Amino acid sequence: MLAFGIWLVHNLSQTNESVVNVAVLAESNLEGRAERSSDAVTITARCSASGFRLLDLTSRRRTRQVRFDAEDLQQTRRDYFSISANKLGRYAEAIFGSGVSVDQFLMDEAVFRFIEENHKKVPVQPVKLLSFRSQYAQVGAMALEPDSVTVYGPDEILDRIDNVYTRTVSANDVRSNLHGEVDLEPPAGVRLSDTRVKYRVDVSRYVEIPLKVRISVHDLPAGVDFSVFPYSADVTLKCIFPLMADPEGNVDCYVDYSEFAVSRTGRCVVRVTGLPVGVLEYKVSPEVVECIEREAPGRL
């Protein structure tokens, strides 16, 4: 008995080959589909492993949950998606466990059924609380990847959801670009296609350039004498440093005559155009001016 036991342990410690069957319940992130397959599928392969490992695999009848990339699944018919034997090799450890080498899958493909679910695609809305070091500012909007997610759930809940928010991204004394990942805040009673998104905030040093610009009038009809008070505006440009272009450039402050024509008060908003490359934001003062229309001499 002792000799037999030693022989058995020795043989089971050696690498052996065997045909192994494992029941797999697939999970994936297929657009508009359930997260998990409705049935388990048996994956069959000729494997190499220690005798102990093979004995454990063949004696235990358990179902493994394996998550497949959506890109590896191909739709074959309405609710059915297949993965080829070549691509199954990427998931060998998840299917058979560590310490097992797959010599050959004894099947051309595995086919799983993912049923349709109620779903809706909505944008992701970033939530941030950032404070910047003096003379530093954010360039553009916070970039998210992905910038939208699919929400799964009952129609009565989906109808009330127009976007999904991130958790708060917070940082103080910011003076360089920010990037990372942030969790999403899932609305109650639904499932999201993604639970985290990547974010990026571009940050640049800036300088403020003050300008005094005469206010012009756009779309002024011929023969109209038109006055604006005050006749000039103070514009402060917040520009990326070092400067990318002449900050004065072709900056134009103007009022639109068509807006004056429908105005009841004769007051118009001062608009700015011709901003040079590299302007992060601007301020104009005054924001509203008084406009007076007079008939030009000789006008009938």
PDB file of C-alpha atoms in Angstrom:
ATOM      1  CA  MET A   1       0.000   0.000   0.000  1.00  0.00           C
ATOM      2  CA  LEU A   2       2.853   2.368   0.806  1.00  0.00           C
ATOM      3  CA  ALA A   3       4.553   1.600  -2.505  1.00  0.00           C
ATOM      4  CA  PHE A   4       1.272   2.112  -4.346  1.00  0.00           C
ATOM      5  CA  GLY A   5       0.715   5.412  -2.605  1.00  0.00           C
ATOM      6  CA  ILE A   6       4.195   6.631  -3.529  1.00  0.00           C
ATOM      7  CA  TRP A   7       3.681   5.525  -7.130  1.00  0.00           C
ATOM      8  CA  LEU A   8       0.287   7.248  -7.300  1.00  0.00           C
ATOM      9  CA  VAL A   9       1.579  10.534  -5.892  1.00  0.00           C
ATOM     10  CA  HIS A  10       4.563  10.399  -8.232  1.00  0.00           C
ATOM     11  CA  ASN A  11       2.405   9.854 -11.302  1.00  0.00           C
ATOM     12  CA  LEU A  12      -0.155  12.468 -10.338  1.00  0.00           C
ATOM     13  CA  SER A  13       2.664  14.973  -9.888  1.00  0.00           C
ATOM     14  CA  GLN A  14       3.817  14.479 -13.478  1.00  0.00           C
ATOM     15  CA  THR A  15       2.443  16.394 -16.462  1.00  0.00           C
ATOM     16  CA  ASN A  16      -0.351  14.482 -18.165  1.00  0.00           C
ATOM     17  CA  GLU A  17      -2.755  15.022 -21.029  1.00  0.00           C
ATOM     18  CA  SER A  18      -6.521  14.638 -20.897  1.00  0.00           C
ATOM     19  CA  VAL A  19      -9.698  15.827 -22.580  1.00  0.00           C
ATOM     20  CA  VAL A  20     -11.425  18.296 -20.264  1.00  0.00           C
ATOM     21  CA  ASN A  21     -14.979  19.653 -20.384  1.00  0.00           C
ATOM     22  CA  VAL A  22     -15.848  22.892 -18.577  1.00  0.00           C
ATOM     23  CA  ALA A  23     -19.281  24.532 -18.473  1.00  0.00           C
ATOM     24  CA  VAL A  24     -18.899  28.284 -19.131  1.00  0.00           C
ATOM     25  CA  LEU A  25     -21.397  31.041 -18.456  1.00  0.00           C
ATOM     26  CA  ALA A  26     -20.298  33.992 -20.590  1.00  0.00           C
ATOM     27  CA  GLU A  27     -20.311  37.633 -19.561  1.00  0.00           C
ATOM     28  CA  SER A  28     -19.696  40.556 -21.895  1.00  0.00           C
ATOM     29  CA  ASN A  29     -20.597  44.147 -22.668  1.00  0.00           C
ATOM     30  CA  LEU A  30     -22.566  43.718 -25.880  1.00  0.00           C
ATOM     31  CA  GLU A  31     -24.565  46.791 -26.920  1.00  0.00           C
ATOM     32  CA  GLY A  32     -28.243  46.339 -26.090  1.00  0.00           C
ATOM     33  CA  ARG A  33     -27.785  42.844 -24.639  1.00  0.00           C
ATOM     34  CA  ALA A  34     -27.903  41.197 -21.245  1.00  0.00           C
ATOM     35  CA  GLU A  35     -24.593  41.200 -19.412  1.00  0.00           C
ATOM     36  CA  ARG A  36     -24.652  37.420 -18.949  1.00  0.00           C
ATOM     37  CA  SER A  37     -25.518  34.586 -21.342  1.00  0.00           C
ATOM     38  CA  SER A  38     -28.814  32.847 -20.671  1.00  0.00           C
ATOM     39  CA  ASP A  39     -27.270  29.347 -20.706  1.00  0.00           C
ATOM     40  CA  ALA A  40     -23.912  27.761 -19.970  1.00  0.00           C
ATOM     41  CA  VAL A  41     -21.956  26.240 -22.863  1.00  0.00           C
ATOM     42  CA  THR A  42     -19.541  23.326 -22.533  1.00  0.00           C
ATOM     43  CA  ILE A  43     -15.990  24.098 -23.695  1.00  0.00           C
ATOM     44  CA  THR A  44     -13.993  20.983 -24.626  1.00  0.00           C
ATOM     45  CA  ALA A  45     -10.218  20.917 -25.019  1.00  0.00           C
ATOM     46  CA  ARG A  46      -7.226  18.594 -24.813  1.00  0.00           C
ATOM     47  CA  CYS A  47      -5.190  19.966 -21.930  1.00  0.00           C
ATOM     48  CA  SER A  48      -1.835  19.344 -20.264  1.00  0.00           C
ATOM     49  CA  ALA A  49      -1.417  19.728 -16.529  1.00  0.00           C
ATOM     50  CA  SER A  50      -0.364  17.844 -13.450  1.00  0.00           C
ATOM     51  CA  GLY A  51      -2.360  14.719 -12.704  1.00  0.00           C
ATOM     52  CA  PHE A  52      -3.718  16.370  -9.566  1.00  0.00           C
ATOM     53  CA  ARG A  53      -4.940  19.377 -11.566  1.00  0.00           C
ATOM     54  CA  LEU A  54      -6.540  17.254 -14.259  1.00  0.00           C
ATOM     55  CA  LEU A  55      -8.194  15.070 -11.651  1.00  0.00           C
ATOM     56  CA  ASP A  56      -9.649  18.143 -10.002  1.00  0.00           C
ATOM     57  CA  LEU A  57     -10.948  19.469 -13.352  1.00  0.00           C
ATOM     58  CA  THR A  58     -12.578  16.209 -14.412  1.00  0.00           C
ATOM     59  CA  SER A  59     -14.081  15.365 -11.043  1.00  0.00           C
ATOM     60  CA  ARG A  60     -15.668  18.738 -10.323  1.00  0.00           C
ATOM     61  CA  ARG A  61     -18.763  19.667 -12.318  1.00  0.00           C
ATOM     62  CA  ARG A  62     -18.913  23.404 -11.764  1.00  0.00           C
ATOM     63  CA  THR A  63     -19.798  26.299 -14.028  1.00  0.00           C
ATOM     64  CA  ARG A  64     -17.212  29.003 -14.563  1.00  0.00           C
ATOM     65  CA  GLN A  65     -18.153  32.597 -15.284  1.00  0.00           C
ATOM     66  CA  VAL A  66     -15.839  34.014 -17.937  1.00  0.00           C
ATOM     67  CA  ARG A  67     -15.891  37.618 -19.174  1.00  0.00           C
ATOM     68  CA  PHE A  68     -15.257  37.985 -22.906  1.00  0.00           C
ATOM     69  CA  ASP A  69     -14.378  41.181 -24.763  1.00  0.00           C
ATOM     70  CA  ALA A  70     -17.311  42.248 -26.925  1.00  0.00           C
ATOM     71  CA  GLU A  71     -14.921  42.548 -29.890  1.00  0.00           C
ATOM     72  CA  ASP A  72     -14.225  38.792 -29.711  1.00  0.00           C
ATOM     73  CA  LEU A  73     -17.903  37.837 -30.048  1.00  0.00           C
ATOM     74  CA  GLN A  74     -19.535  37.705 -33.473  1.00  0.00           C
ATOM     75  CA  GLN A  75     -23.314  37.712 -33.905  1.00  0.00           C
ATOM     76  CA  THR A  76     -24.393  34.605 -35.834  1.00  0.00           C
ATOM     77  CA  ARG A  77     -28.151  35.059 -35.583  1.00  0.00           C
ATOM     78  CA  ARG A  78     -30.588  37.169 -33.603  1.00  0.00           C
ATOM     79  CA  ASP A  79     -29.590  36.417 -29.997  1.00  0.00           C
ATOM     80  CA  TYR A  80     -26.584  34.179 -30.556  1.00  0.00           C
ATOM     81  CA  PHE A  81     -22.924  35.212 -30.509  1.00  0.00           C
ATOM     82  CA  SER A  82     -19.947  32.991 -31.263  1.00  0.00           C
ATOM     83  CA  ILE A  83     -16.272  33.054 -30.344  1.00  0.00           C
ATOM     84  CA  SER A  84     -13.785  31.097 -32.427  1.00  0.00           C
ATOM     85  CA  ALA A  85     -11.397  28.500 -31.022  1.00  0.00           C
ATOM     86  CA  ASN A  86      -8.451  30.766 -31.869  1.00  0.00           C
ATOM     87  CA  LYS A  87      -9.823  33.555 -29.707  1.00  0.00           C
ATOM     88  CA  LEU A  88     -10.822  31.151 -26.928  1.00  0.00           C
ATOM     89  CA  GLY A  89      -7.109  30.629 -26.350  1.00  0.00           C
ATOM     90  CA  ARG A  90      -6.943  34.129 -24.836  1.00  0.00           C
ATOM     91  CA  TYR A  91      -9.285  32.981 -22.080  1.00  0.00           C
ATOM     92  CA  ALA A  92      -7.707  29.572 -21.376  1.00  0.00           C
ATOM     93  CA  GLU A  93      -6.717  30.409 -17.816  1.00  0.00           C
ATOM     94  CA  ALA A  94     -10.125  31.923 -17.021  1.00  0.00           C
ATOM     95  CA  ILE A  95     -11.824  28.778 -18.369  1.00  0.00           C
ATOM     96  CA  PHE A  96      -9.577  25.996 -17.069  1.00  0.00           C
ATOM     97  CA  GLY A  97      -7.698  27.731 -14.273  1.00  0.00           C
ATOM     98  CA  SER A  98      -4.016  28.332 -13.635  1.00  0.00           C
ATOM     99  CA  GLY A  99      -1.464  25.622 -14.240  1.00  0.00           C
ATOM    100  CA  VAL A 100      -3.359  24.213 -17.238  1.00  0.00           C
ATOM    101  CA  SER A 101      -2.042  24.384 -20.806  1.00  0.00           C
ATOM    102  CA  VAL A 102      -4.531  24.017 -23.652  1.00  0.00           C
ATOM    103  CA  ASP A 103      -3.059  21.894 -26.437  1.00  0.00           C
ATOM    104  CA  GLN A 104      -6.129  22.031 -28.669  1.00  0.00           C
ATOM    105  CA  PHE A 105      -9.755  23.092 -28.479  1.00  0.00           C
ATOM    106  CA  LEU A 106     -11.921  20.231 -29.733  1.00  0.00           C
ATOM    107  CA  MET A 107     -14.504  22.594 -31.209  1.00  0.00           C
ATOM    108  CA  ASP A 108     -14.469  25.255 -33.917  1.00  0.00           C
ATOM    109  CA  GLU A 109     -16.368  27.803 -31.861  1.00  0.00           C
ATOM    110  CA  ALA A 110     -18.492  28.334 -28.788  1.00  0.00           C
ATOM    111  CA  VAL A 111     -21.926  29.932 -29.205  1.00  0.00           C
ATOM    112  CA  PHE A 112     -23.639  31.851 -26.401  1.00  0.00           C
ATOM    113  CA  ARG A 113     -27.086  33.395 -26.213  1.00  0.00           C
ATOM    114  CA  PHE A 114     -27.373  36.996 -25.020  1.00  0.00           C
ATOM    115  CA  ILE A 115     -30.963  38.224 -24.974  1.00  0.00           C
ATOM    116  CA  GLU A 116     -31.939  41.822 -25.696  1.00  0.00           C
ATOM    117  CA  GLU A 117     -32.579  44.240 -22.832  1.00  0.00           C
ATOM    118  CA  ASN A 118     -34.266  47.646 -22.664  1.00  0.00           C
ATOM    119  CA  HIS A 119     -31.525  50.202 -23.074  1.00  0.00           C
ATOM    120  CA  LYS A 120     -30.762  53.815 -23.831  1.00  0.00           C
ATOM    121  CA  LYS A 121     -27.513  55.613 -24.678  1.00  0.00           C
ATOM    122  CA  VAL A 122     -26.892  58.848 -22.760  1.00  0.00           C
ATOM    123  CA  PRO A 123     -23.969  61.282 -22.428  1.00  0.00           C
ATOM    124  CA  VAL A 124     -21.675  61.295 -19.402  1.00  0.00           C
ATOM    125  CA  GLN A 125     -21.660  64.587 -17.512  1.00  0.00           C
ATOM    126  CA  PRO A 126     -18.409  65.347 -15.638  1.00  0.00           C
ATOM    127  CA  VAL A 127     -18.546  66.705 -12.107  1.00  0.00           C
ATOM    128  CA  LYS A 128     -15.391  68.519 -11.052  1.00  0.00           C
ATOM    129  CA  LEU A 129     -14.125  70.765  -8.295  1.00  0.00           C
ATOM    130  CA  LEU A 130     -10.811  72.235  -9.396  1.00  0.00           C
ATOM    131  CA  SER A 131      -8.832  75.210  -8.146  1.00  0.00           C
ATOM    132  CA  PHE A 132      -5.897  76.465 -10.177  1.00  0.00           C
ATOM    133  CA  ARG A 133      -2.640  78.081  -9.188  1.00  0.00           C
ATOM    134  CA  SER A 134      -2.490  81.787 -10.005  1.00  0.00           C
ATOM    135  CA  GLN A 135      -2.008  82.424 -13.747  1.00  0.00           C
ATOM    136  CA  TYR A 136      -3.075  78.861 -14.665  1.00  0.00           C
ATOM    137  CA  ALA A 137      -6.398  77.858 -16.206  1.00  0.00           C
ATOM    138  CA  GLN A 138      -8.238  74.980 -17.856  1.00  0.00           C
ATOM    139  CA  VAL A 139      -8.012  74.735 -21.636  1.00  0.00           C
ATOM    140  CA  GLY A 140     -11.268  73.525 -23.163  1.00  0.00           C
ATOM    141  CA  ALA A 141     -13.746  71.139 -21.590  1.00  0.00           C
ATOM    142  CA  MET A 142     -12.882  68.040 -19.586  1.00  0.00           C
ATOM    143  CA  ALA A 143     -12.462  65.152 -22.036  1.00  0.00           C
ATOM    144  CA  LEU A 144     -14.082  61.810 -21.157  1.00  0.00           C
ATOM    145  CA  GLU A 145     -13.566  58.359 -22.667  1.00  0.00           C
ATOM    146  CA  PRO A 146     -16.112  57.037 -23.274  1.00  0.00           C
ATOM    147  CA  ASP A 147     -18.207  60.203 -23.330  1.00  0.00           C
ATOM    148  CA  SER A 148     -21.485  58.246 -23.365  1.00  0.00           C
ATOM    149  CA  VAL A 149     -22.739  55.010 -21.821  1.00  0.00           C
ATOM    150  CA  THR A 150     -25.606  52.597 -22.385  1.00  0.00           C
ATOM    151  CA  VAL A 151     -28.126  52.373 -19.554  1.00  0.00           C
ATOM    152  CA  TYR A 152     -30.145  49.162 -19.081  1.00  0.00           C
ATOM    153  CA  GLY A 153     -33.368  48.972 -17.132  1.00  0.00           C
ATOM    154  CA  PRO A 154     -37.166  49.292 -17.214  1.00  0.00           C
ATOM    155  CA  ASP A 155     -38.606  51.785 -19.693  1.00  0.00           C
ATOM    156  CA  GLU A 156     -40.263  53.833 -16.945  1.00  0.00           C
ATOM    157  CA  ILE A 157     -36.831  54.473 -15.384  1.00  0.00           C
ATOM    158  CA  LEU A 158     -34.998  54.985 -18.668  1.00  0.00           C
ATOM    159  CA  ASP A 159     -37.480  57.705 -19.677  1.00  0.00           C
ATOM    160  CA  ARG A 160     -36.317  59.798 -16.713  1.00  0.00           C
ATOM    161  CA  ILE A 161     -32.587  59.497 -17.429  1.00  0.00           C
ATOM    162  CA  ASP A 162     -30.994  62.034 -19.798  1.00  0.00           C
ATOM    163  CA  ASN A 163     -27.377  61.717 -18.661  1.00  0.00           C
ATOM    164  CA  VAL A 164     -25.124  59.983 -16.165  1.00  0.00           C
ATOM    165  CA  TYR A 165     -22.814  61.887 -13.810  1.00  0.00           C
ATOM    166  CA  THR A 166     -19.290  61.081 -12.744  1.00  0.00           C
ATOM    167  CA  ARG A 167     -18.222  61.200  -9.160  1.00  0.00           C
ATOM    168  CA  THR A 168     -16.500  64.470  -8.299  1.00  0.00           C
ATOM    169  CA  VAL A 169     -13.000  64.953  -9.669  1.00  0.00           C
ATOM    170  CA  SER A 170     -11.319  67.331  -7.232  1.00  0.00           C
ATOM    171  CA  ALA A 171      -7.850  68.864  -7.100  1.00  0.00           C
ATOM    172  CA  ASN A 172      -6.226  71.969  -5.638  1.00  0.00           C
ATOM    173  CA  ASP A 173      -3.386  74.203  -6.824  1.00  0.00           C
ATOM    174  CA  VAL A 174      -3.550  72.713 -10.314  1.00  0.00           C
ATOM    175  CA  ARG A 175      -0.722  73.810 -12.640  1.00  0.00           C
ATOM    176  CA  SER A 176      -0.364  70.887 -15.076  1.00  0.00           C
ATOM    177  CA  ASN A 177      -2.569  68.547 -17.084  1.00  0.00           C
ATOM    178  CA  LEU A 178      -4.770  66.149 -15.106  1.00  0.00           C
ATOM    179  CA  HIS A 179      -5.738  62.641 -16.170  1.00  0.00           C
ATOM    180  CA  GLY A 180      -7.039  59.492 -14.539  1.00  0.00           C
ATOM    181  CA  GLU A 181     -10.163  57.417 -14.073  1.00  0.00           C
ATOM    182  CA  VAL A 182     -13.340  58.218 -12.191  1.00  0.00           C
ATOM    183  CA  ASP A 183     -16.350  56.127 -11.198  1.00  0.00           C
ATOM    184  CA  LEU A 184     -19.803  56.864 -12.529  1.00  0.00           C
ATOM    185  CA  GLU A 185     -22.834  57.457 -10.327  1.00  0.00           C
ATOM    186  CA  PRO A 186     -25.380  54.887 -11.552  1.00  0.00           C
ATOM    187  CA  PRO A 187     -29.026  55.911 -11.182  1.00  0.00           C
ATOM    188  CA  ALA A 188     -31.038  53.569  -8.975  1.00  0.00           C
ATOM    189  CA  GLY A 189     -32.599  50.550 -10.634  1.00  0.00           C
ATOM    190  CA  VAL A 190     -30.417  50.427 -13.761  1.00  0.00           C
ATOM    191  CA  ARG A 191     -27.180  48.878 -15.034  1.00  0.00           C
ATOM    192  CA  LEU A 192     -24.499  50.799 -16.927  1.00  0.00           C
ATOM    193  CA  SER A 193     -22.373  49.489 -19.793  1.00  0.00           C
ATOM    194  CA  ASP A 194     -19.351  51.141 -18.126  1.00  0.00           C
ATOM    195  CA  THR A 195     -18.802  51.841 -14.450  1.00  0.00           C
ATOM    196  CA  ARG A 196     -15.679  54.009 -14.884  1.00  0.00           C
ATOM    197  CA  VAL A 197     -14.465  56.485 -17.483  1.00  0.00           C
ATOM    198  CA  LYS A 198     -11.102  58.036 -18.243  1.00  0.00           C
ATOM    199  CA  TYR A 199     -10.800  61.808 -17.949  1.00  0.00           C
ATOM    200  CA  ARG A 200      -8.345  64.457 -19.048  1.00  0.00           C
ATOM    201  CA  VAL A 201      -8.112  68.144 -18.217  1.00  0.00           C
ATOM    202  CA  ASP A 202      -5.672  70.262 -20.224  1.00  0.00           C
ATOM    203  CA  VAL A 203      -4.131  73.082 -18.211  1.00  0.00           C
ATOM    204  CA  SER A 204      -2.016  75.993 -19.379  1.00  0.00           C
ATOM    205  CA  ARG A 205      -0.338  79.043 -17.950  1.00  0.00           C
ATOM    206  CA  TYR A 206      -1.908  82.293 -19.173  1.00  0.00           C
ATOM    207  CA  VAL A 207      -1.371  86.034 -19.301  1.00  0.00           C
ATOM    208  CA  GLU A 208      -4.018  88.749 -19.368  1.00  0.00           C
ATOM    209  CA  ILE A 209      -3.879  91.281 -22.198  1.00  0.00           C
ATOM    210  CA  PRO A 210      -6.004  94.455 -21.870  1.00  0.00           C
ATOM    211  CA  LEU A 211      -7.291  96.089 -25.059  1.00  0.00           C
ATOM    212  CA  LYS A 212      -9.460  99.093 -25.843  1.00  0.00           C
ATOM    213  CA  VAL A 213     -11.521  98.399 -28.963  1.00  0.00           C
ATOM    214  CA  ARG A 214     -13.841 100.732 -30.844  1.00  0.00           C
ATOM    215  CA  ILE A 215     -17.390  99.337 -31.130  1.00  0.00           C
ATOM    216  CA  SER A 216     -18.564  98.908 -34.708  1.00  0.00           C
ATOM    217  CA  VAL A 217     -22.026  98.219 -36.120  1.00  0.00           C
ATOM    218  CA  HIS A 218     -22.742  95.167 -38.255  1.00  0.00           C
ATOM    219  CA  ASP A 219     -25.438  95.000 -40.946  1.00  0.00           C
ATOM    220  CA  LEU A 220     -26.125  98.753 -40.795  1.00  0.00           C
ATOM    221  CA  PRO A 221     -28.536  99.773 -43.611  1.00  0.00           C
ATOM    222  CA  ALA A 222     -27.417 102.476 -46.031  1.00  0.00           C
ATOM    223  CA  GLY A 223     -28.499 105.982 -45.156  1.00  0.00           C
ATOM    224  CA  VAL A 224     -28.841 105.356 -41.388  1.00  0.00           C
ATOM    225  CA  ASP A 225     -27.012 107.549 -38.899  1.00  0.00           C
ATOM    226  CA  PHE A 226     -26.317 105.270 -35.941  1.00  0.00           C
ATOM    227  CA  SER A 227     -24.500 106.044 -32.708  1.00  0.00           C
ATOM    228  CA  VAL A 228     -23.262 103.788 -29.921  1.00  0.00           C
ATOM    229  CA  PHE A 229     -22.532 104.989 -26.376  1.00  0.00           C
ATOM    230  CA  PRO A 230     -19.938 104.436 -25.166  1.00  0.00           C
ATOM    231  CA  TYR A 231     -18.158 104.124 -28.492  1.00  0.00           C
ATOM    232  CA  SER A 232     -15.409 101.783 -27.231  1.00  0.00           C
ATOM    233  CA  ALA A 233     -15.111  98.765 -24.951  1.00  0.00           C
ATOM    234  CA  ASP A 234     -12.409  97.432 -22.651  1.00  0.00           C
ATOM    235  CA  VAL A 235     -11.567  93.837 -23.559  1.00  0.00           C
ATOM    236  CA  THR A 236      -9.392  91.615 -21.386  1.00  0.00           C
ATOM    237  CA  LEU A 237      -8.004  88.560 -23.136  1.00  0.00           C
ATOM    238  CA  LYS A 238      -6.812  85.570 -21.159  1.00  0.00           C
ATOM    239  CA  CYS A 239      -4.171  84.077 -23.487  1.00  0.00           C
ATOM    240  CA  ILE A 240      -2.098  80.905 -23.353  1.00  0.00           C
ATOM    241  CA  PHE A 241       1.523  81.666 -22.444  1.00  0.00           C
ATOM    242  CA  PRO A 242       3.762  81.875 -24.371  1.00  0.00           C
ATOM    243  CA  LEU A 243       1.625  83.827 -26.817  1.00  0.00           C
ATOM    244  CA  MET A 244       0.693  81.946 -29.978  1.00  0.00           C
ATOM    245  CA  ALA A 245      -0.323  85.023 -31.997  1.00  0.00           C
ATOM    246  CA  ASP A 246      -0.540  88.800 -31.834  1.00  0.00           C
ATOM    247  CA  PRO A 247      -3.056  89.314 -28.993  1.00  0.00           C
ATOM    248  CA  GLU A 248      -4.522  92.390 -30.640  1.00  0.00           C
ATOM    249  CA  GLY A 249      -4.937  90.635 -33.973  1.00  0.00           C
ATOM    250  CA  ASN A 250      -8.273  91.454 -35.556  1.00  0.00           C
ATOM    251  CA  VAL A 251     -10.360  91.687 -32.392  1.00  0.00           C
ATOM    252  CA  ASP A 252     -13.637  93.421 -33.206  1.00  0.00           C
ATOM    253  CA  CYS A 253     -16.315  94.562 -30.778  1.00  0.00           C
ATOM    254  CA  TYR A 254     -19.655  95.202 -32.415  1.00  0.00           C
ATOM    255  CA  VAL A 255     -23.398  95.496 -32.025  1.00  0.00           C
ATOM    256  CA  ASP A 256     -25.783  93.984 -34.542  1.00  0.00           C
ATOM    257  CA  TYR A 257     -28.258  96.421 -36.111  1.00  0.00           C
ATOM    258  CA  SER A 258     -30.815  93.621 -36.569  1.00  0.00           C
ATOM    259  CA  GLU A 259     -30.895  93.171 -32.778  1.00  0.00           C
ATOM    260  CA  PHE A 260     -31.369  96.919 -32.296  1.00  0.00           C
ATOM    261  CA  ALA A 261     -34.262  96.907 -34.798  1.00  0.00           C
ATOM    262  CA  VAL A 262     -36.284  94.554 -32.588  1.00  0.00           C
ATOM    263  CA  SER A 263     -35.130  95.997 -29.272  1.00  0.00           C
ATOM    264  CA  ARG A 264     -37.624  97.886 -27.120  1.00  0.00           C
ATOM    265  CA  THR A 265     -35.005  99.669 -25.039  1.00  0.00           C
ATOM    266  CA  GLY A 266     -32.415 100.618 -27.642  1.00  0.00           C
ATOM    267  CA  ARG A 267     -29.773  98.716 -25.730  1.00  0.00           C
ATOM    268  CA  CYS A 268     -27.626  96.063 -27.433  1.00  0.00           C
ATOM    269  CA  VAL A 269     -25.211  93.397 -26.273  1.00  0.00           C
ATOM    270  CA  VAL A 270     -21.588  93.965 -27.258  1.00  0.00           C
ATOM    271  CA  ARG A 271     -20.250  90.951 -29.160  1.00  0.00           C
ATOM    272  CA  VAL A 272     -16.649  90.044 -29.853  1.00  0.00           C
ATOM    273  CA  THR A 273     -15.172  88.383 -32.924  1.00  0.00           C
ATOM    274  CA  GLY A 274     -11.745  87.913 -34.490  1.00  0.00           C
ATOM    275  CA  LEU A 275     -10.138  86.491 -31.369  1.00  0.00           C
ATOM    276  CA  PRO A 276      -6.584  85.255 -32.002  1.00  0.00           C
ATOM    277  CA  VAL A 277      -5.454  81.664 -31.563  1.00  0.00           C
ATOM    278  CA  GLY A 278      -4.676  80.788 -27.960  1.00  0.00           C
ATOM    279  CA  VAL A 279      -7.370  82.857 -26.232  1.00  0.00           C
ATOM    280  CA  LEU A 280      -8.821  80.860 -23.333  1.00  0.00           C
ATOM    281  CA  GLU A 281     -11.557  83.346 -22.509  1.00  0.00           C
ATOM    282  CA  TYR A 282     -12.301  87.047 -22.592  1.00  0.00           C
ATOM    283  CA  LYS A 283     -14.185  89.715 -20.692  1.00  0.00           C
ATOM    284  CA  VAL A 284     -15.751  92.792 -22.241  1.00  0.00           C
ATOM    285  CA  SER A 285     -16.859  95.954 -20.437  1.00  0.00           C
ATOM    286  CA  PRO A 286     -19.450  97.299 -20.823  1.00  0.00           C
ATOM    287  CA  GLU A 287     -21.407  94.228 -21.845  1.00  0.00           C
ATOM    288  CA  VAL A 288     -24.401  96.323 -22.994  1.00  0.00           C
ATOM    289  CA  VAL A 289     -24.380  99.725 -24.703  1.00  0.00           C
ATOM    290  CA  GLU A 290     -26.937 102.406 -25.587  1.00  0.00           C
ATOM    291  CA  CYS A 291     -27.765 102.754 -29.283  1.00  0.00           C
ATOM    292  CA  ILE A 292     -29.343 105.770 -30.975  1.00  0.00           C
ATOM    293  CA  GLU A 293     -30.627 105.900 -34.526  1.00  0.00           C
ATOM    294  CA  ARG A 294     -30.993 109.184 -36.407  1.00  0.00           C
ATOM    295  CA  GLU A 295     -31.989 109.847 -39.969  1.00  0.00           C
ATOM    296  CA  ALA A 296     -29.023 110.797 -42.067  1.00  0.00           C
ATOM    297  CA  PRO A 297     -29.196 114.252 -43.706  1.00  0.00           C
ATOM    298  CA  GLY A 298     -31.041 114.119 -47.001  1.00  0.00           C
ATOM    299  CA  ARG A 299     -32.688 110.788 -46.247  1.00  0.00           C
ATOM    300  CA  LEU A 300     -36.262 110.604 -47.579  1.00  0.00           C
TER     301      LEU A 300
END
